[in-house]
Coordinates of C-alpha atoms and ligand atoms in Angstrom, one line a residue:
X1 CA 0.0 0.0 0.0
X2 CA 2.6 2.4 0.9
X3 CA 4.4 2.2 -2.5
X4 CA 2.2 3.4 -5.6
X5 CA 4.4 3.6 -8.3
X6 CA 2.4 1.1 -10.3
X7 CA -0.7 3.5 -9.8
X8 CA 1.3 6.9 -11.4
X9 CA 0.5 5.6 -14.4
X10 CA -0.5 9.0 -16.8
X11 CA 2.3 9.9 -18.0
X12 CA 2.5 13.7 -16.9
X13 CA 4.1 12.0 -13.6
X14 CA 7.0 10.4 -15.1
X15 CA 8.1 14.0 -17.0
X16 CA 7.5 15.9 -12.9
X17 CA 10.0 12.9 -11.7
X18 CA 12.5 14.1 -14.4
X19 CA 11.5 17.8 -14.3
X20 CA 11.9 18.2 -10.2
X21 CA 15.3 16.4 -10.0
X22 CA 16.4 18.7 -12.7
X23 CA 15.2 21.6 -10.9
X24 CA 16.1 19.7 -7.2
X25 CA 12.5 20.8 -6.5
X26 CA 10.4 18.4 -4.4
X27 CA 7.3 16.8 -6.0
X28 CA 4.3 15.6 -4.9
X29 CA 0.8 15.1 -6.2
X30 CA -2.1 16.0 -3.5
X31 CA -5.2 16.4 -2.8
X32 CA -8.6 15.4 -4.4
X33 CA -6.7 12.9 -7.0
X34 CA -4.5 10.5 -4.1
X35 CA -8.1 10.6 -2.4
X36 CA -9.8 9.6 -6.0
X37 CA -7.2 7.2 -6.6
X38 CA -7.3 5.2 -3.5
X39 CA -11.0 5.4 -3.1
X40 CA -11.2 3.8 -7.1
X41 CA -13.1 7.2 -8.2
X42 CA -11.4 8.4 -11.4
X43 CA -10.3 11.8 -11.2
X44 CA -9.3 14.3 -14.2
X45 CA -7.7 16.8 -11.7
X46 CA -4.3 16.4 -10.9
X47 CA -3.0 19.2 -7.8
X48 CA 0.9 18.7 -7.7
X49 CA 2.8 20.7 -5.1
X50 CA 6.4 21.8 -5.5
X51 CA 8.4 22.6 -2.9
X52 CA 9.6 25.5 -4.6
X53 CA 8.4 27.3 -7.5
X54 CA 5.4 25.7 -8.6
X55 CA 5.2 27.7 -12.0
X56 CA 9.2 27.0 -12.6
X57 CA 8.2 23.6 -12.2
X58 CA 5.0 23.3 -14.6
X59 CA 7.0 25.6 -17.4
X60 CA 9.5 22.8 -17.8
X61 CA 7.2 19.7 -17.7
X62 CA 5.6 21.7 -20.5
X63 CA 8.5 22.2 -22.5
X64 CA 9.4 18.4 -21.7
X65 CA 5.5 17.6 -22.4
X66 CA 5.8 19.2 -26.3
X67 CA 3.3 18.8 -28.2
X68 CA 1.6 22.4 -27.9
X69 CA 0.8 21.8 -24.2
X70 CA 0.9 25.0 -23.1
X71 CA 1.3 26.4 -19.6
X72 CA -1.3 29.1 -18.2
X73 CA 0.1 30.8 -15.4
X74 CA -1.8 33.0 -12.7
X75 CA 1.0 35.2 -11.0
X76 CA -1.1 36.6 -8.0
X77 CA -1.8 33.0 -6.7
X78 CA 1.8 31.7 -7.5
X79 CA 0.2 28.6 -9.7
X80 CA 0.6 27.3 -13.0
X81 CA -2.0 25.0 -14.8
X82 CA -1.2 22.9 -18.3
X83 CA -4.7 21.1 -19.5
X84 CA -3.2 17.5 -20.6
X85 CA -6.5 16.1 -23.0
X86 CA -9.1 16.4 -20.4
X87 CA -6.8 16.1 -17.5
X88 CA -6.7 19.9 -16.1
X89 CA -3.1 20.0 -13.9
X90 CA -2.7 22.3 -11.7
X91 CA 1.9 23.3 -9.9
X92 CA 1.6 25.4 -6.8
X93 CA 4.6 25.6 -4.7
X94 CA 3.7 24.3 -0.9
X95 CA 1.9 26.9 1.3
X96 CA 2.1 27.4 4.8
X97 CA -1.9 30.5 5.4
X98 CA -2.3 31.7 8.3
X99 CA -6.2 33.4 7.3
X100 CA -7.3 36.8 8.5
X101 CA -10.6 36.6 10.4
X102 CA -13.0 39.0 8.2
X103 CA -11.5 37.2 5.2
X104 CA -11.5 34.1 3.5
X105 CA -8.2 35.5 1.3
X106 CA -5.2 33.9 3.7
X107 CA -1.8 35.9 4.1
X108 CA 0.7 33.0 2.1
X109 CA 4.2 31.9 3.2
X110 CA 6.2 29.4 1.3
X111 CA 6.1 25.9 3.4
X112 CA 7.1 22.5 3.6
X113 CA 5.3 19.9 2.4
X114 CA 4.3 19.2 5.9
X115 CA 2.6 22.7 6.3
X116 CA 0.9 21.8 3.0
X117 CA -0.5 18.8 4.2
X118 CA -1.1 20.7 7.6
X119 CA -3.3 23.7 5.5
X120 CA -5.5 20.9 4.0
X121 CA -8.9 20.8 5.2
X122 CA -9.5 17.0 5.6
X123 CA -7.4 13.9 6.3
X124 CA -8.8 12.0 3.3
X125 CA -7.8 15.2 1.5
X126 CA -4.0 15.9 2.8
X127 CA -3.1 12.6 1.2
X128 CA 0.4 12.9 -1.1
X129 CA 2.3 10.6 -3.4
X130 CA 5.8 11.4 -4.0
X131 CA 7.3 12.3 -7.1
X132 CA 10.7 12.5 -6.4
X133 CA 13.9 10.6 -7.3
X134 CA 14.4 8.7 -4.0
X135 CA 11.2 8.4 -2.7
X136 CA 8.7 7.9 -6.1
X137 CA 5.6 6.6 -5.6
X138 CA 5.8 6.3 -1.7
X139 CA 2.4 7.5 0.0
X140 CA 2.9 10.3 2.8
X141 CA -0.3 10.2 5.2
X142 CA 1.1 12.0 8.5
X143 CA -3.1 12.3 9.3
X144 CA -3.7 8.5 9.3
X145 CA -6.0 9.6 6.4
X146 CA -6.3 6.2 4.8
X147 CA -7.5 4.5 8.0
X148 CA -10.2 7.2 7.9
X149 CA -10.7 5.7 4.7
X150 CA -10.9 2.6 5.6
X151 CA -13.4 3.1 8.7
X152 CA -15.2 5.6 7.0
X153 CA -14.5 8.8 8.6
X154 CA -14.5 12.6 8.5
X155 CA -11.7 14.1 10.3
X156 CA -9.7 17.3 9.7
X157 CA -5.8 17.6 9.9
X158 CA -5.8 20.2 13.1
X159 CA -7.6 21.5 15.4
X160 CA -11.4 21.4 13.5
X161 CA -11.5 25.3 15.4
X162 CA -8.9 26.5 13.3
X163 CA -9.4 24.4 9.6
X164 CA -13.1 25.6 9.8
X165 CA -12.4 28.9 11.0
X166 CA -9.2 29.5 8.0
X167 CA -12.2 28.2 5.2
X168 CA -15.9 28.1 6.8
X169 CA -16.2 26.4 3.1
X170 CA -14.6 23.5 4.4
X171 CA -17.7 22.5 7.0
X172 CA -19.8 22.5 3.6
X173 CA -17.1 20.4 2.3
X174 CA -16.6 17.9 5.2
X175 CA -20.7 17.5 4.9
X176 CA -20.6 17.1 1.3
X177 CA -17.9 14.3 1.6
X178 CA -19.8 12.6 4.2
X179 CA -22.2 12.4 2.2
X180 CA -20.9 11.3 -1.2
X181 CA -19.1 8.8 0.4
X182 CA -21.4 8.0 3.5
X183 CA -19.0 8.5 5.6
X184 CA -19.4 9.6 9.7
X185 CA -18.1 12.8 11.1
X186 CA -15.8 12.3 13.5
X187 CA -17.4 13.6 16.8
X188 CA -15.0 16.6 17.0
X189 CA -15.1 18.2 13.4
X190 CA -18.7 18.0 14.0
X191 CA -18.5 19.8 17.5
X192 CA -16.6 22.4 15.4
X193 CA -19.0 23.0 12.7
X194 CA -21.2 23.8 15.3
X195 CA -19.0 26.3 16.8
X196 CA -18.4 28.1 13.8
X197 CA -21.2 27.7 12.0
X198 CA -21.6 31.5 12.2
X199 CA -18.3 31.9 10.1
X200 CA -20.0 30.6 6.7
X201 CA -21.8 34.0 6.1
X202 CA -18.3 34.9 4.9
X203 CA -18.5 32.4 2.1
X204 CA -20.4 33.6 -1.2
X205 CA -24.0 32.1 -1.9
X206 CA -22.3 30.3 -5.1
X207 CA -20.1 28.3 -3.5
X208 CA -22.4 27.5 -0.8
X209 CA -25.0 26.4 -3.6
X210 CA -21.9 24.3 -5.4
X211 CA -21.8 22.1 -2.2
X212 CA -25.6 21.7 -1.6
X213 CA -25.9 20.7 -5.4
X214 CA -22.8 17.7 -4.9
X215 CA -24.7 16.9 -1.7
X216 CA -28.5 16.6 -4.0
X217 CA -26.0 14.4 -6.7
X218 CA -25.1 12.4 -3.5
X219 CA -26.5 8.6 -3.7
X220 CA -28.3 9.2 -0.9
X221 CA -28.5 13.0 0.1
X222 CA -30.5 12.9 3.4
X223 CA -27.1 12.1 4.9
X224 CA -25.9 15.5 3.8
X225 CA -29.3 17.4 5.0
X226 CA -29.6 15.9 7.9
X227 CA -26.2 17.0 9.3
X228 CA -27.0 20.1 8.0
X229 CA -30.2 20.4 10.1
X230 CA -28.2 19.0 13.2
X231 CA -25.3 21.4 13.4
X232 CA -27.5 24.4 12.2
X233 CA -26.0 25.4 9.5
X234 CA -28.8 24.5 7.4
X235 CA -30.7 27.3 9.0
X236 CA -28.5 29.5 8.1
X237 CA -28.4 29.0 4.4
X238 CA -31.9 27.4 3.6
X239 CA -34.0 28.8 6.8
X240 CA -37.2 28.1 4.4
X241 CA -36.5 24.3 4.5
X242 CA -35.8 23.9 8.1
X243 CA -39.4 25.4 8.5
X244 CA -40.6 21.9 7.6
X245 CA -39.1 20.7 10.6
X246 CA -41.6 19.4 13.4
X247 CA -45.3 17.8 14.3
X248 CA -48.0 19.8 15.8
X249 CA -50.9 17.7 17.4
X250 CA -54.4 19.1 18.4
X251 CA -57.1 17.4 19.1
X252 CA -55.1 14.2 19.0
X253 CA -54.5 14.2 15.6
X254 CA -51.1 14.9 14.2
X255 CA -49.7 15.6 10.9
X256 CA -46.3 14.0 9.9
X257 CA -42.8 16.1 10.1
X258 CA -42.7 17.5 6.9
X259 CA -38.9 17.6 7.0
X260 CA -38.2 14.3 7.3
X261 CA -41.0 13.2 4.7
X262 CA -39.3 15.2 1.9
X263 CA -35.8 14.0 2.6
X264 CA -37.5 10.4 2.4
X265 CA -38.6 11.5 -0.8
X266 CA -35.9 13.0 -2.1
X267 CA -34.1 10.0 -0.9
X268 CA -36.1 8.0 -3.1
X269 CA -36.1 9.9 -6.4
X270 CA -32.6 9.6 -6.6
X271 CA -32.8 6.0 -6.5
X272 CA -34.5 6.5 -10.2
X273 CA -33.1 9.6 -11.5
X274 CA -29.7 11.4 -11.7
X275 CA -31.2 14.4 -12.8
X276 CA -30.2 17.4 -10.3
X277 CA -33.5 19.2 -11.2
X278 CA -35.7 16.6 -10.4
X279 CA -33.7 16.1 -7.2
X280 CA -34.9 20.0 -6.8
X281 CA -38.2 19.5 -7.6
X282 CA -38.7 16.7 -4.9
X283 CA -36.6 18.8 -1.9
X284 CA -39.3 21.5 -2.6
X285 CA -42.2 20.2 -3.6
X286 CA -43.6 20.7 0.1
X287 CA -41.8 23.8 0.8
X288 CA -45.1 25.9 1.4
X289 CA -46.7 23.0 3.9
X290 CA -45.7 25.7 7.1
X291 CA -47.4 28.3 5.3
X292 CA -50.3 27.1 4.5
X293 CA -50.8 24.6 7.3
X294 CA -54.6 24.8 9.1
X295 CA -56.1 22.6 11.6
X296 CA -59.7 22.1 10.6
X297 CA -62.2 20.4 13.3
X298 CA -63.5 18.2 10.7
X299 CA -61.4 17.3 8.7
X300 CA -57.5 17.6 10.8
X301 CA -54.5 19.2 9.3
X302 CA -54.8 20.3 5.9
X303 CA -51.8 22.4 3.3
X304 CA -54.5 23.9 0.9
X305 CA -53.1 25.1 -1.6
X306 CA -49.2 24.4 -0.7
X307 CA -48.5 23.0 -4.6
X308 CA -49.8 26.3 -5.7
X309 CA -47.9 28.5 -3.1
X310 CA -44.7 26.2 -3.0
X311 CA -44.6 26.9 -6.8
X312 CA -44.2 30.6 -6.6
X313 CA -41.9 30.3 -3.7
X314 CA -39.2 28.7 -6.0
X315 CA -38.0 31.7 -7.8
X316 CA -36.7 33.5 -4.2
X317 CA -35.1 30.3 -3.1
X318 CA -33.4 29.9 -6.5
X319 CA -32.1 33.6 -6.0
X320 CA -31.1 33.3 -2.7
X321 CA -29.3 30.5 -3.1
X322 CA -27.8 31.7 -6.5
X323 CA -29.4 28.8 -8.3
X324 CA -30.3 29.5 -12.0
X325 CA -33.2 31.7 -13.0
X326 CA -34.2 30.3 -16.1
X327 CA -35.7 26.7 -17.7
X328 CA -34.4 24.8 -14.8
X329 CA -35.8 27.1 -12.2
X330 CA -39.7 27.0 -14.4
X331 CA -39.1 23.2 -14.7
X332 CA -38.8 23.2 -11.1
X333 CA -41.7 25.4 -10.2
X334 CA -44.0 23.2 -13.5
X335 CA -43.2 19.6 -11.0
X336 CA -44.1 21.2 -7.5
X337 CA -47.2 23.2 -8.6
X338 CA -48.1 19.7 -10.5
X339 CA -47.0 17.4 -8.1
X340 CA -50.5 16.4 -6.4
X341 CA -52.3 15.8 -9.5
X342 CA -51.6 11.9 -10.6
X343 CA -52.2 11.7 -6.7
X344 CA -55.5 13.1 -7.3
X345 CA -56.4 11.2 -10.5
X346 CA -55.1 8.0 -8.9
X347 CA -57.2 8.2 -5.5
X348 CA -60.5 8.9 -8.2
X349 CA -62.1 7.6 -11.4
X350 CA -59.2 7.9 -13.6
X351 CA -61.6 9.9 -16.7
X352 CA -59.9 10.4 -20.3
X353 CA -60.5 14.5 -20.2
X354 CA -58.5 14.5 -16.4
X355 CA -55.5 12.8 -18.0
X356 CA -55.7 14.6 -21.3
X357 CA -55.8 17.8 -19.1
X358 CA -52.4 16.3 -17.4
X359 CA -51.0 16.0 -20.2
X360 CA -51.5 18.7 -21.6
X361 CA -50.4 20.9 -18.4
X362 CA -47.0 18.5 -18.1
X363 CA -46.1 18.2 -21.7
X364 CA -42.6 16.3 -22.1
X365 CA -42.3 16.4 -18.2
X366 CA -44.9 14.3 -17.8
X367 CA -42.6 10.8 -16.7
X368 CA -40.2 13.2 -14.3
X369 CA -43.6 14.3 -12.6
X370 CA -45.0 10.4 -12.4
X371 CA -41.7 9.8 -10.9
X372 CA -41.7 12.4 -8.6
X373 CA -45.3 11.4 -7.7
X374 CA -44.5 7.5 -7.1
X375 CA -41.3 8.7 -5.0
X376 CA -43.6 11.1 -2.6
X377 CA -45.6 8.0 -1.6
X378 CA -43.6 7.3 1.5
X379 CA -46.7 6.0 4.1
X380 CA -45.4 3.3 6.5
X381 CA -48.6 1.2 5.6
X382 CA -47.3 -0.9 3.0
X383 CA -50.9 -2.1 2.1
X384 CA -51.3 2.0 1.2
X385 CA -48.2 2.3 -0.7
X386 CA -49.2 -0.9 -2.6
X387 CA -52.4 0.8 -3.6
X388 CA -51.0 3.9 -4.4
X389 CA -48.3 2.1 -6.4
X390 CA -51.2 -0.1 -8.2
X391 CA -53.1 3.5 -9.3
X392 CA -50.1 4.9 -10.4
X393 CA -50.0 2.1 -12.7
X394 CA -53.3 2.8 -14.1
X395 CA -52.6 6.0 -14.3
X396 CA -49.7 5.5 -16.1
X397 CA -51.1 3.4 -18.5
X398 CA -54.1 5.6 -19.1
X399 CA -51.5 8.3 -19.8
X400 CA -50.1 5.9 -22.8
X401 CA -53.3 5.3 -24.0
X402 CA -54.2 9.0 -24.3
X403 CA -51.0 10.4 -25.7
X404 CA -51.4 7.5 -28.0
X405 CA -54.8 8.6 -29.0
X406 CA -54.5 12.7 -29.4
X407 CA -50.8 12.9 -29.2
X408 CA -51.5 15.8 -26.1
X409 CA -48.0 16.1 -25.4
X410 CA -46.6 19.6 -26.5
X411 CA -49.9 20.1 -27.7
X412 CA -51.3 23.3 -29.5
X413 CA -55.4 23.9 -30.2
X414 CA -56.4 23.5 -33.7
X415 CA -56.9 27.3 -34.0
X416 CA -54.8 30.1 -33.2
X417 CA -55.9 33.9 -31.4
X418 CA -55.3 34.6 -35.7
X419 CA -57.4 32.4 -37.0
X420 CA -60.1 33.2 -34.6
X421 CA -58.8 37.4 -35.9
X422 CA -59.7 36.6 -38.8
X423 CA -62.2 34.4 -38.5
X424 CA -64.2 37.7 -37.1
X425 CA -62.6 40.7 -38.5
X426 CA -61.6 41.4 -34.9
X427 CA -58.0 43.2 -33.7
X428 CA -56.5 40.9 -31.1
X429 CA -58.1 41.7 -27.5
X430 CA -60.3 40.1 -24.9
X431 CA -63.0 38.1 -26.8
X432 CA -60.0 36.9 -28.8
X433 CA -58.4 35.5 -25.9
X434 CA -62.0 33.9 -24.3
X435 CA -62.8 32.1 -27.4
X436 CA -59.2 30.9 -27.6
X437 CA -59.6 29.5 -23.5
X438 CA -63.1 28.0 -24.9
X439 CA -61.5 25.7 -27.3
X440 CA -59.0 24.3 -25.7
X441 CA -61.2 24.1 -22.3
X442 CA -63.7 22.2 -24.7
X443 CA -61.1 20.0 -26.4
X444 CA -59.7 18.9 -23.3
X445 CA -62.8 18.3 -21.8
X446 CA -64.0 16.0 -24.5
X447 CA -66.3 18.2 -25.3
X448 CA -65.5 18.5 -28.9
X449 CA -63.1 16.4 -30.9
X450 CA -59.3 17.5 -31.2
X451 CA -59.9 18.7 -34.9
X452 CA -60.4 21.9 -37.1
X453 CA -64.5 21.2 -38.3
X454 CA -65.2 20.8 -34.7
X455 CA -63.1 23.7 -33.1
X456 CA -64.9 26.0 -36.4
X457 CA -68.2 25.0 -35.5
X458 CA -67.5 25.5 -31.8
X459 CA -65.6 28.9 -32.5
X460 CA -68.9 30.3 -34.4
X461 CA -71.0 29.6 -31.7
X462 CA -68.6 31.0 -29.1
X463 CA -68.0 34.3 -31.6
X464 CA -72.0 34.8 -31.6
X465 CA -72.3 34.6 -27.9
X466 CA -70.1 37.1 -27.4
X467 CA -71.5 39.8 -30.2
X468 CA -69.2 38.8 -32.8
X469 CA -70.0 38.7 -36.7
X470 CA -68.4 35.5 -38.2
X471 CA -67.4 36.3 -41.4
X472 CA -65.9 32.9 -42.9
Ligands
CTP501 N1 -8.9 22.1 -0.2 C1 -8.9 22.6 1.1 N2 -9.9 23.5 1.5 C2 -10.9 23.8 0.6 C3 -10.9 23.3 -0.7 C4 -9.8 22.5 -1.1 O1 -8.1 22.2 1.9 N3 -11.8 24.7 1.0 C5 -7.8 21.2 -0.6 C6 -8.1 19.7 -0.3 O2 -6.8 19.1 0.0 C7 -8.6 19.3 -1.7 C8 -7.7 20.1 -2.6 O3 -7.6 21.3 -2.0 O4 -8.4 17.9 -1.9 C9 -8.3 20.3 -4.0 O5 -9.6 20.9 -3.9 P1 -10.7 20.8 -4.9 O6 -10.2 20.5 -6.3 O7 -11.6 22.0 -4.8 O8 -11.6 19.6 -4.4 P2 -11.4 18.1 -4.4 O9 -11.0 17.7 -3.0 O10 -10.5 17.6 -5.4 O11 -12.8 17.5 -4.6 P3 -14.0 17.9 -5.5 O12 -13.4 18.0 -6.9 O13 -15.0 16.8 -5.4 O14 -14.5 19.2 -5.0

């Protein structure tokens, strides 16, 4: 284990073996890639630290490298970066921060490898292979990082007080890890994210939002939100979700903790889809339950209206959290206002115009929505979940059977607001627009076929109710 020459095998690493005894620079490779590499999760980033000059170091591997692979060099942070294919390598020489408090922009000395290892913000993460004449290949773990590894832990280098303090980033990061790798947090990192929770209002939105994303692409993100919600720092960067959080009882009757049912239901979409959007759509598709929550004698708690209210909730979370503001964002806002329909049509007669409707409102979304649907289904009576399932499956079918039939997805009436213009020598205004609604309410309702004669006749009739002359 301790010798992984046989491992080094791109070949940028035999060049740095040449390139830092020619210099009598100290190499190692770092980081995120010995973490990858040892955990058997290919990595296309390669961080090698030079103990020395970094960008003296990457200039002649390129030289050495030929082939037009160029070295890009950024001065100011003392680092050099040559994109190899689709390997992106980054030279920086080793760095011993101290960080100013206000400030996530540390004051940086030039270190031994040692204080680069020191700087790191996890064990797993201060891992380093050698690259060096004597030495090439051998592993240096001064943290005990791979039997962190190996028992599945979270731990941080030093003190957790002073690695979270230097980068509050780093708390996202050790959450985000433990999560992508189910791993525990050691009992004193977590003690410190507590602590200095405070500290990640320093840290921009975007880089906050980059970690909650890798923790929704996590196989199983509940792990991620959960320690979120127990050191608090979920309430400070999502306060709307920890509003979930918590059962109220009158009367006897209780509702279920709305927190914990949509992590169950996140936790279960992912099992079907890899689509970060969809994962979105199922962390908020009960975000207005505290809002609209009501205890009603007869009938116990009800969210009236929380599909609706949830759905225009979405575009401030997306801005807050510096998520995008365009098709994802309405895609997002489409599934939760939609989310309690097939739920709807599956509890009651499942009619042709209700489905036709659905599919008309969901368009191509239609199979993400089922499958946000089947995944909310999270009752602990199995005989309910098996009916629910057994509904969704005639739902589902029926949804074939239609689209088959009238071919509703992406589907536009038969006549436009310039027809109808037309149709009455009319500018377009109001009665353009209600005979426009008419159609398409009376095509979707079954009312009149899905075809021109129909819509005509239909339009004619409308036209005359409303004053209007048709003239052909
Ligand atoms: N690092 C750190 N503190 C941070 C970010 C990074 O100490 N806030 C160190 C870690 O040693 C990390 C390395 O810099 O392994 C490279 O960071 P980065 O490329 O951002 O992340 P990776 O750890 O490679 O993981 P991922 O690509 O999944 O973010």
């Amino acid at each position: 284990m301790n010798n992984l020459k046989d491992k080094l095998t791109h070949p940028v690493f035999a060049i740095v073996l040449q390139c830092a005894d020619e210099l009598n620079v100290p190499a190692y490779v770092i980081g995120g890639w010995v973490r990858d590499l040892l955990l058997g999760r290919p990595s296309k980033d390669i961080d090698i630290v030079a103990i020395g000059s970094g960008i003296e170091l990457a200039k002649l591997v390129s030289k050495k490298l030929g082939g037009g692979h160029k070295v890009n060099i950024y001065k100011n942070f003392g680092t050099a970066q040559i994109v190899y294919g689709d390997y992106d390598i980054e030279f920086v020489g080793g760095r011993k921060e101290s960080y100013q408090f206000e400030s996530r922009k540390p004051s940086v000395e030039n270190g031994t490898l040692e204080d680069d290892q020191n700087r790191r913000d996890l064990t797993i993460n201060a891992l380093a292979i050698s690259l060096c004449k004597g030495d090439y290949g051998t592993l240096l773990d001064p943290f005990n990082g791979i039997d962190d590894m190996k028992l599945g832990i979270i731990r941080t280098p030093l003190n957790p007080d002073i690695t979270f303090s230097d980068d509050p980033l780093r708390m996202m990061r050790a959450i985000r890890f433990a999560a992508q790798l189910n791993y525990t947090i050691a009992a004193e990192p977590l003690a410190g994210i507590v602590t200095n929770k405070e500290r990640i209002g320093i840290i921009s939105k975007e880089r906050i939002s980059d970690e909650l994303n890798k923790i929704m692409l996590a196989p199983v993100p509940s792990v991620g939100f959960k320690l979120l919600f127990d050191t608090g720092l979920l309430h400070l960067i999502f306060p709307q979700m920890v509003l979930l959080y918590g059962v109220e009882t009158i009367d006897g009757k209780s509702h279920k903790d709305n927190f914990y049912h949509t992590l169950q239901v996140l936790d279960n979409i992912c099992k079907n889809t890899e689509n970060l959007w969809l994962r979105w759509a199922a962390l908020l598709h009960d975000i207005a339950k505290p809002q609209t929550k009501r205890f009603e004698p007869t009938h116990g708690w009800t969210f009236h209206g929380h599909e609706d209210k949830g759905s225009r909730m979405v575009p401030k979370i997306f801005a807050e959290l510096k998520l995008p503001l365009n098709e994802k964002m309405k895609y997002v806002q489409k599934l939760v206002l939609l989310h309690l329909r097939p739920i709807v049509l599956a509890k009651s007669e499942v009619t042709d115009s209700a489905v036709r409707r659905l599919l008309f409102e969901a368009g191509d979304d239609i199979d993400d929505l089922m499958c946000l649907c089947e995944a909310d289904i999270t009752s602990k009576n199995e005989y309910k979940v098996q009916k629910y399932l057994k509904n969704f499956e005639l739902v589902r079918h029926k949804l074939k059977e239609i689209e088959e039939k009238d071919n509703m997805r992406n589907w536009q009436p038969p006549i436009s607001g310039e027809d109808i213009m037309k149709a009455f020598n009319v500018p377009a205004g109001k009665e353009v627009g209600l005979i426009k609604n008419a159609i398409r309410e009376a095509i979707l309702d079954g009312i009149i076929k899905n075809d021109v004669q129909e819509a005509t006749q239909f339009m004619i009739t409308k036209g005359k109710e409303l004053g209007l002359r048709y003239v052909g």
